[in-house]
Coordinates of C-alpha atoms in Angstrom, one line a residue:
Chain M
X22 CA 163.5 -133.8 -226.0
X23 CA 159.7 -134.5 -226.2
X24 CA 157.7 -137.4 -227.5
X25 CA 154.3 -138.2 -227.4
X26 CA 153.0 -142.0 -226.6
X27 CA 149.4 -142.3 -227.5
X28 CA 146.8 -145.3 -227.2
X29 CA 144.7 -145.9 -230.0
X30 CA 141.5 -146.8 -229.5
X31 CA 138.9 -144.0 -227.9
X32 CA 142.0 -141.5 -229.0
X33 CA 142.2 -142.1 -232.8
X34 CA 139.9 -144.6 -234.1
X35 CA 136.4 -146.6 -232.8
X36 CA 136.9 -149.2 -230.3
X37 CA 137.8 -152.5 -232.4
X38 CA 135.8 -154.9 -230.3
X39 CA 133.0 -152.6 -229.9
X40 CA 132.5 -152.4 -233.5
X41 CA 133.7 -156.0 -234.2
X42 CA 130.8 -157.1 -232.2
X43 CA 127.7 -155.0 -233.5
X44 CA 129.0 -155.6 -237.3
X45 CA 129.1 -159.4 -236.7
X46 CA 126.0 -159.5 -234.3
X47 CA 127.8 -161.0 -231.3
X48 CA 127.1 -159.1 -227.9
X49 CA 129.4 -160.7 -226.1
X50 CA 132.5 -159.5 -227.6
X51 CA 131.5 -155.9 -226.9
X52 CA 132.7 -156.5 -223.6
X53 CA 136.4 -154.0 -223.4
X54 CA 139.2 -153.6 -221.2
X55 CA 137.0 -150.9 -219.5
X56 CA 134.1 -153.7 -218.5
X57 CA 137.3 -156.4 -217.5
X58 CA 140.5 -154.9 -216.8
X59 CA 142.4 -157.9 -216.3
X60 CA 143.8 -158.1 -219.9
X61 CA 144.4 -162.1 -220.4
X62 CA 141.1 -162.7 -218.9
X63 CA 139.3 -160.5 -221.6
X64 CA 140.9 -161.9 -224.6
X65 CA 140.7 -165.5 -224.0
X66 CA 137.0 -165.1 -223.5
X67 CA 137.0 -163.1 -226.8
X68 CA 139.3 -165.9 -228.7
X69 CA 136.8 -168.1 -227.3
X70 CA 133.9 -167.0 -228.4
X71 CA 135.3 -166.6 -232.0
X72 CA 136.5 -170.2 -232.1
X73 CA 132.3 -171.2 -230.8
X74 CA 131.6 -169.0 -233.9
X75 CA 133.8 -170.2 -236.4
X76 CA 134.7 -166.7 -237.2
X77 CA 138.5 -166.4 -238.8
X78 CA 141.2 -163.7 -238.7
X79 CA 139.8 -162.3 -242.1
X80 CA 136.3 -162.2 -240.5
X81 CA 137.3 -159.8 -238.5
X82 CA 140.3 -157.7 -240.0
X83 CA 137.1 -157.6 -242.8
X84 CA 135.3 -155.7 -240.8
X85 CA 138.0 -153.7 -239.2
X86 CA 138.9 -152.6 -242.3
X87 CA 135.2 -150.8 -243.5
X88 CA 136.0 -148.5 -239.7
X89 CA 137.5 -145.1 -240.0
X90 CA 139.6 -143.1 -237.4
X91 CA 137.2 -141.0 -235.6
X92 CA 136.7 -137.5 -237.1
X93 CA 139.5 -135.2 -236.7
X94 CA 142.0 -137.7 -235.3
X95 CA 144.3 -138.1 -238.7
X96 CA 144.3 -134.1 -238.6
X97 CA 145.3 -133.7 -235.2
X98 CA 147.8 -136.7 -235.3
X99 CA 149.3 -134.9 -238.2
X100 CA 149.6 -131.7 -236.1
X101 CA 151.2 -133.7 -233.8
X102 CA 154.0 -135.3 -236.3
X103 CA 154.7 -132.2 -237.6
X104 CA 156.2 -130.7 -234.2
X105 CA 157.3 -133.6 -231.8
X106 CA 157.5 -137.1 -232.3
X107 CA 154.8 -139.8 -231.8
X108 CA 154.3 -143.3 -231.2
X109 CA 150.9 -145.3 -230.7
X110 CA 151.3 -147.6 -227.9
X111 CA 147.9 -149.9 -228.1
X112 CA 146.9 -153.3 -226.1
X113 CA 145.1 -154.2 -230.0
X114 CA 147.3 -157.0 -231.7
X115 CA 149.3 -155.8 -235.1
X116 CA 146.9 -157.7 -237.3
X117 CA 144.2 -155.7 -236.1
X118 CA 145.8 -152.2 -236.0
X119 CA 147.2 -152.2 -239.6
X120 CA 143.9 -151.5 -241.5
X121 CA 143.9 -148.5 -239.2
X122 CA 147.5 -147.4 -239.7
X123 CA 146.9 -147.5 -243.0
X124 CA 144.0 -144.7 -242.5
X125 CA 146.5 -142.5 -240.1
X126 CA 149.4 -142.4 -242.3
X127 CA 151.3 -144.9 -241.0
X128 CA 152.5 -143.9 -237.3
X129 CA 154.4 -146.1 -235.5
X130 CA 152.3 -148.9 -233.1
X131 CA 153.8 -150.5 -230.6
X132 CA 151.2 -153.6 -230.1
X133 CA 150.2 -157.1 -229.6
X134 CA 150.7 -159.8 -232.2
X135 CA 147.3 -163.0 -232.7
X136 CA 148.8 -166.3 -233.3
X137 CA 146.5 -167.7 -236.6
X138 CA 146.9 -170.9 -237.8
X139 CA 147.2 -172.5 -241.3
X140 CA 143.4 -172.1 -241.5
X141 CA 143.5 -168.6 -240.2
X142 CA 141.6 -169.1 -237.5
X143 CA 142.8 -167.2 -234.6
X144 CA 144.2 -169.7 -231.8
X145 CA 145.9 -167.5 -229.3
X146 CA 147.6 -164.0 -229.2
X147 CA 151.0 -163.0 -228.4
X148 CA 151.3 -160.4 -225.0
X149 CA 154.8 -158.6 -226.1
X150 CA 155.2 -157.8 -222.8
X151 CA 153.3 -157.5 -219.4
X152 CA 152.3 -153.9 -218.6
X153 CA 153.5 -152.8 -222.1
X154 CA 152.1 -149.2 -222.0
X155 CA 154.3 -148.2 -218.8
X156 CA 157.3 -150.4 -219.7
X157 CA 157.5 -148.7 -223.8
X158 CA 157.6 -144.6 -221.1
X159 CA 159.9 -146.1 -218.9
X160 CA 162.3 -147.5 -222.2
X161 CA 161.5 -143.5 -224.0
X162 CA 162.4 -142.0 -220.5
X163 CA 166.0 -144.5 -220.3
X164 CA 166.4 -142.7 -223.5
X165 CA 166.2 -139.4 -222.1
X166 CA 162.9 -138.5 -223.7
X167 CA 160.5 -136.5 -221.7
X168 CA 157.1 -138.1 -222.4
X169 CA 153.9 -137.2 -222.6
X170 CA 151.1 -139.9 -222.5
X171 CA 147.4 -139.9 -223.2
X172 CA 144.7 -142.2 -223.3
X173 CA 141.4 -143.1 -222.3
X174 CA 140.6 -145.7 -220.3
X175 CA 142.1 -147.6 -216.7
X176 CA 144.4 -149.5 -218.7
X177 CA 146.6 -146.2 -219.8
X178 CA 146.7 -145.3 -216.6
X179 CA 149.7 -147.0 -216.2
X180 CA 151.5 -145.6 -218.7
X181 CA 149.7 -142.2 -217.6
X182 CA 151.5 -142.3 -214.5
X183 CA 154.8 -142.9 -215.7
X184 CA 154.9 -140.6 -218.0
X185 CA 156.2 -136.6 -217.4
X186 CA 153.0 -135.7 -218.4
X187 CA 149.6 -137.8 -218.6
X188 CA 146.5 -136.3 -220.4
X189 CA 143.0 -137.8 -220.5
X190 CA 141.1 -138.3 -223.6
X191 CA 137.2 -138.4 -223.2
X192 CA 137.9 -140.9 -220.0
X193 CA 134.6 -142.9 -218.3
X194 CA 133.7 -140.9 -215.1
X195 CA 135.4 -143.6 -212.9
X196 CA 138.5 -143.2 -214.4
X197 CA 138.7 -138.9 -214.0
X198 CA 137.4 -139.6 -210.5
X199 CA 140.5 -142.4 -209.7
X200 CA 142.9 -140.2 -211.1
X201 CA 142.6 -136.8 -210.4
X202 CA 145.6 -135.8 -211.1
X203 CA 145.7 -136.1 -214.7
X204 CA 144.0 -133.4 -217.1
X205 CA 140.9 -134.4 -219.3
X206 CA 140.1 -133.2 -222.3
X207 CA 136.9 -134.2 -224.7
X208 CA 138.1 -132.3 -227.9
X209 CA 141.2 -132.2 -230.5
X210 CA 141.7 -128.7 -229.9
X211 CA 142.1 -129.0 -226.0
X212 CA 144.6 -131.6 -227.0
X213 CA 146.3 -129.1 -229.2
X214 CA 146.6 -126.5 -226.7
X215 CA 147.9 -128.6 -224.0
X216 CA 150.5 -130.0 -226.1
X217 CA 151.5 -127.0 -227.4
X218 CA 152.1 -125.7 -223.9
X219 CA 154.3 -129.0 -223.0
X220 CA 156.1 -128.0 -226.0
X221 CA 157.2 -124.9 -224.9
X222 CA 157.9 -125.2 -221.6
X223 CA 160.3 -127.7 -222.4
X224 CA 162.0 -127.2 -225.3
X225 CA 163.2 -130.1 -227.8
Chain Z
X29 CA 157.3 -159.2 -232.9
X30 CA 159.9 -157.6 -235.4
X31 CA 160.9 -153.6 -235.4
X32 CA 163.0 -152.0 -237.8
X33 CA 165.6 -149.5 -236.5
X34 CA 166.9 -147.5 -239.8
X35 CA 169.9 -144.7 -240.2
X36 CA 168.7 -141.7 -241.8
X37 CA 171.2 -140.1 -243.4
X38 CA 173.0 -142.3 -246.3
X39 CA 169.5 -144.6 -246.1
X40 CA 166.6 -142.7 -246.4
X41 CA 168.2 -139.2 -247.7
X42 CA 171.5 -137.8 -248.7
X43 CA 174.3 -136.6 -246.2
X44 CA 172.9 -133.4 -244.6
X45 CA 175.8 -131.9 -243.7
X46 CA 177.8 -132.2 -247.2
X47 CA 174.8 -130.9 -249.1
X48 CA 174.9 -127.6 -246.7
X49 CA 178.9 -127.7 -247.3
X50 CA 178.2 -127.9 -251.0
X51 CA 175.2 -125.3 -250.9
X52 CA 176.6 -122.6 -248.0
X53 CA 180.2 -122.9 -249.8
X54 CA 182.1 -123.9 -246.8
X55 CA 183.7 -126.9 -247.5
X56 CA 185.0 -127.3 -243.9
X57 CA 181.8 -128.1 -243.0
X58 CA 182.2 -132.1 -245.7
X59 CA 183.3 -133.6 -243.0
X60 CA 181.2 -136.2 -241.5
X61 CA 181.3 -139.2 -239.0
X62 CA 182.8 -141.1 -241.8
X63 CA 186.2 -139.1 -241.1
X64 CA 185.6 -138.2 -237.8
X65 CA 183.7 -141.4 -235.5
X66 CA 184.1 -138.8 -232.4
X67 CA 180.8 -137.3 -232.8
X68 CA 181.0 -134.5 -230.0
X69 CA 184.3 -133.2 -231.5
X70 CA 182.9 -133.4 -235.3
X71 CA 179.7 -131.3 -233.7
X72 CA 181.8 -129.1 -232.0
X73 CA 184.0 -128.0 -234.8
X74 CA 180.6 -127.8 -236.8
X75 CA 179.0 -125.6 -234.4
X76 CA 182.4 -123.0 -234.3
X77 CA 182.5 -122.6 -238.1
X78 CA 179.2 -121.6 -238.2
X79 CA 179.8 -119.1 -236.5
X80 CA 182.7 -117.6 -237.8
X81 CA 180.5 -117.7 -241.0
X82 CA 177.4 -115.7 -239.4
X83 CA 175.3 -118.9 -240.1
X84 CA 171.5 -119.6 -238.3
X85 CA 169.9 -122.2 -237.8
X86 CA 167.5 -120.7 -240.5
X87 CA 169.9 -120.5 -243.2
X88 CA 170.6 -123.9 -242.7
X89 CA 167.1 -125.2 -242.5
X90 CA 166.5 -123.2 -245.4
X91 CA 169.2 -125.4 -247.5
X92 CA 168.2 -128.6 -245.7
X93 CA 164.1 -127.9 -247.0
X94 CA 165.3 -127.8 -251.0
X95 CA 167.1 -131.5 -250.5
X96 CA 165.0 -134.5 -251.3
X97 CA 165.2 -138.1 -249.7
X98 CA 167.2 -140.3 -251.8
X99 CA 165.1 -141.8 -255.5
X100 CA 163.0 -145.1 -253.9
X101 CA 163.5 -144.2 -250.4
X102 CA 160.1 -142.9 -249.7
X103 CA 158.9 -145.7 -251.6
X104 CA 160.7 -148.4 -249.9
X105 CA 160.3 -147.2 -246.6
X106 CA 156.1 -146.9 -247.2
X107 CA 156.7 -150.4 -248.4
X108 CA 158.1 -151.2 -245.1
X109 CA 155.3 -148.9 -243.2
X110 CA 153.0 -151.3 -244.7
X111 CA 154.8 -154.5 -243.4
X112 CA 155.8 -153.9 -240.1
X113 CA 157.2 -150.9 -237.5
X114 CA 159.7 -148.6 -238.8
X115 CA 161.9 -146.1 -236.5
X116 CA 164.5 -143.8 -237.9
X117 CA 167.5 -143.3 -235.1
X118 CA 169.6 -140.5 -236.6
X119 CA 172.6 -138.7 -234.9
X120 CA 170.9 -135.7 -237.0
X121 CA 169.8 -132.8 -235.1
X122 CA 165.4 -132.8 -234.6
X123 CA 165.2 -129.2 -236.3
X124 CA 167.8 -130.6 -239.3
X125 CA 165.6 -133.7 -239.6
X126 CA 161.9 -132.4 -240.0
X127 CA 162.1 -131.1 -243.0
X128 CA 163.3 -134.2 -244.3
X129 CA 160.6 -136.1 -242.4
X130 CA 157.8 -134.4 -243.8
X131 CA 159.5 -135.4 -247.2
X132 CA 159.1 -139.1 -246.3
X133 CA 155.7 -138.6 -245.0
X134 CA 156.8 -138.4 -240.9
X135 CA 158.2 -141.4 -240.1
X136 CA 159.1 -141.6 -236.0
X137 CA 162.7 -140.2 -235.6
X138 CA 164.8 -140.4 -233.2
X139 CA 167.6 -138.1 -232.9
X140 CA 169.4 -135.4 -230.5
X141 CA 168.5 -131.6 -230.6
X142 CA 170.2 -128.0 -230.9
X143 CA 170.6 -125.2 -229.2
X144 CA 169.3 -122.3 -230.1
X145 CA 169.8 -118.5 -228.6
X146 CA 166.8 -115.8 -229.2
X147 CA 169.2 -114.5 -232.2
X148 CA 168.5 -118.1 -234.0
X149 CA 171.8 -118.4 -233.8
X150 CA 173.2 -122.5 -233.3
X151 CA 175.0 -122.3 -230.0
X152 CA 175.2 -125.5 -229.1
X153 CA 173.5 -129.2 -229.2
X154 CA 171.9 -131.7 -226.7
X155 CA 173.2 -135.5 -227.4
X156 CA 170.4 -137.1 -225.8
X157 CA 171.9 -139.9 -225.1
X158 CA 175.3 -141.3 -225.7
X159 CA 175.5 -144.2 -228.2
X160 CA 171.9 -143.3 -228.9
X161 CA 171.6 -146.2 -231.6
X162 CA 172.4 -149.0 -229.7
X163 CA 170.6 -147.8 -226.9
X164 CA 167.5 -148.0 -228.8
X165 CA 167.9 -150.8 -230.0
X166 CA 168.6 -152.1 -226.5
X167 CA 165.5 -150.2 -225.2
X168 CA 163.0 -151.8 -228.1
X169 CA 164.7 -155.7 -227.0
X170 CA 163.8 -154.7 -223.4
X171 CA 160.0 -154.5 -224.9
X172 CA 160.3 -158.3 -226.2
X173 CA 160.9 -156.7 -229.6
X174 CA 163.4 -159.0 -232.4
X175 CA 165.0 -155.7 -233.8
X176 CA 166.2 -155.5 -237.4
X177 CA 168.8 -152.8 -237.9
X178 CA 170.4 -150.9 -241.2
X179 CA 172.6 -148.5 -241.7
X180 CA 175.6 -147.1 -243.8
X181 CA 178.3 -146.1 -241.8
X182 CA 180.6 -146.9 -238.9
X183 CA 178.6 -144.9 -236.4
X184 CA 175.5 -147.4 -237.0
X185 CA 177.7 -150.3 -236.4
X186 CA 177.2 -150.4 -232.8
X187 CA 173.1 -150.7 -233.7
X188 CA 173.7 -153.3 -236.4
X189 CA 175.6 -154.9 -233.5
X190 CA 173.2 -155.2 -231.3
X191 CA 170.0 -155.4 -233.5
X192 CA 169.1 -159.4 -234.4
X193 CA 169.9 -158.5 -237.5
X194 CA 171.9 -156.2 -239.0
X195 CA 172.6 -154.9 -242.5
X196 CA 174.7 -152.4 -244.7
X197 CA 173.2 -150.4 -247.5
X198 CA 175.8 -148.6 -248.9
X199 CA 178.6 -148.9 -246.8
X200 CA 181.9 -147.3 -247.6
X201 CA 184.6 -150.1 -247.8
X202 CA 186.0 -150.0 -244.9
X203 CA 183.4 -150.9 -242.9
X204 CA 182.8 -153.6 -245.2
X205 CA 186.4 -154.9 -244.4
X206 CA 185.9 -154.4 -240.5
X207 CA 182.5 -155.9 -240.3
X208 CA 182.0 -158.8 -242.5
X209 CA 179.2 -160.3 -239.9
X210 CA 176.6 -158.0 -242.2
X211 CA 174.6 -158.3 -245.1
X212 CA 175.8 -155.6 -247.4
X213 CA 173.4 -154.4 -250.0
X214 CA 172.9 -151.7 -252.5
X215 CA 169.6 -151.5 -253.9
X216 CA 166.3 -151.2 -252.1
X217 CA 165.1 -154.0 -253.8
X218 CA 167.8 -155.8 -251.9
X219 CA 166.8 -154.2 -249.1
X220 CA 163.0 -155.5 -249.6
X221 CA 164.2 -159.2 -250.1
X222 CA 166.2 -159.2 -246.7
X223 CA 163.7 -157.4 -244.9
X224 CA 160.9 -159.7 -246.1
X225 CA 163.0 -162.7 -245.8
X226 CA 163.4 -161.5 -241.9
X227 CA 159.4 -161.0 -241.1
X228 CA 158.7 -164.3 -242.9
X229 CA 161.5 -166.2 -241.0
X230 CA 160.6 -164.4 -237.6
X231 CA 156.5 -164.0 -237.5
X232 CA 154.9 -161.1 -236.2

């Protein structure tokens, strides 16, 4: 049987960050896994910065809340519920994602979880796991799912590669020229027709 | 972070099986894992009435698509949605289960598969995994997740076993009797109060 493990940002909705930062006027938290690809590093600059800023959780689920999925991305993910199954596997913390859930329908996330304290101020964040994107294929594939993974940036490549079958979604240039082996798409509709064709060639 | 594995079948929507019994007239085909735990034999003698009868997989779809999920269900498992990240591990078949699915507005699902000749004719079934439930729920732990389990019968008692937390809804008597380590509840109201006293207890 099939399943499909999709990141979120870049493939459904607007990179948080990225839109975090030019709605609250801070530059420096534009800066995204594809700028810093060690993971910890990035966030405990961005926690950081927040904290020098005094902005809280609400601050910032505020604003994540006025974004929408990017156009055609609730459609498609609904094409995709409504022949194989699907689960969102995202390095963005829970607290973040839900406003954006919400938007989708509800998929499932597999994410990250911020620590906020009794002033809701975020203090830390909770990493479920290390290398979550290619451990949540390799748990699918112990459960004799045959998965197919797309994403967007370096840090799906992991989970890319240990997938069955890894598709690119409107990837930076460095990242289709790293990993040739994967195919990129730019559109819904290319995504559409190469799922379609995974679907058939190996059946439920 | 905290997951919720649910049954389908007893939880979420009524017994597939009996209602096609009821609907096909074939009362041979009542019987369910309640009477029979050995699922590969129950699915076996399933599979050979059906064809005695003549039966496809479409005339069983066909009744499957006029059943509805149980009163509150799609309610209580939005409510859920909303809360935190909801899987549905069925030992239903992937073509029984869609139409339900799309009735509870395509929650993830987790099940096994059939086979089906160029005739449309049910030859046989893929078990994707044996004891599928707790192997989930095995697989989600491996991902650092605290997994809450519920379920109404004796072949979800291996998932409530090895969830955090497990709990009946609905459970026929007997497995009350022979597992007394789970909350037993009836109503999804009950259901809500456990659920949220479990996310509150155990944070993101």
């Amino acid at each position: 049987m099939n399943i499909v493990c999709c990141d979120l940002e870049g493939v459904f909705t607007p990179e948080i960050w990225i839109n975090v930062a030019e709605r609250t006027g801070i530059p420096e938290l534009r800066i995204t896994t594809r700028d810093e690809p060690d993971y910890d590093k990035l966030m405990k600059y961005r926690i950081n910065i927040l904290k020098k800023k005094g902005l809280k959780l609400k601050d910032i689920t505020d604003v994540i809340s006025t974004l929408n999925p990017l156009p055609g991305a609730k459609e498609f993910l609904l094409w995709m519920r409504r022949l194989t199954q699907v689960i969102i596997v995202s390095d963005t913390f829970i607290q973040f994602g839900m406003p954006l859930m919400e938007k989708l329908d509800f998929p499932t996330l597999l994410c990250h979880s911020l620590v906020i304290n009794d002033d809701g101020a975020i203090t830390g964040y909770n990493l479920r796991t290390t290398d979550p994107k290619r451990k949540t294929v390799s748990a699918l594939k112990s459960l004799n799912y045959r998965v197919i993974a797309m994403g967007d940036s370096y840090n799906d490549t992991s989970m890319l590669l240990e997938a069955d079958a890894g598709i690119l979604f409107r990837p930076p240039e460095n990242v289709i020229r790293d990993f040739p082996q994967f195919r990129v798409t730019t559109e819904y509709n290319q995504l559409k027709d190469i799922i379609s064709e995974e679907l058939n060639n190996n059946n439920l």
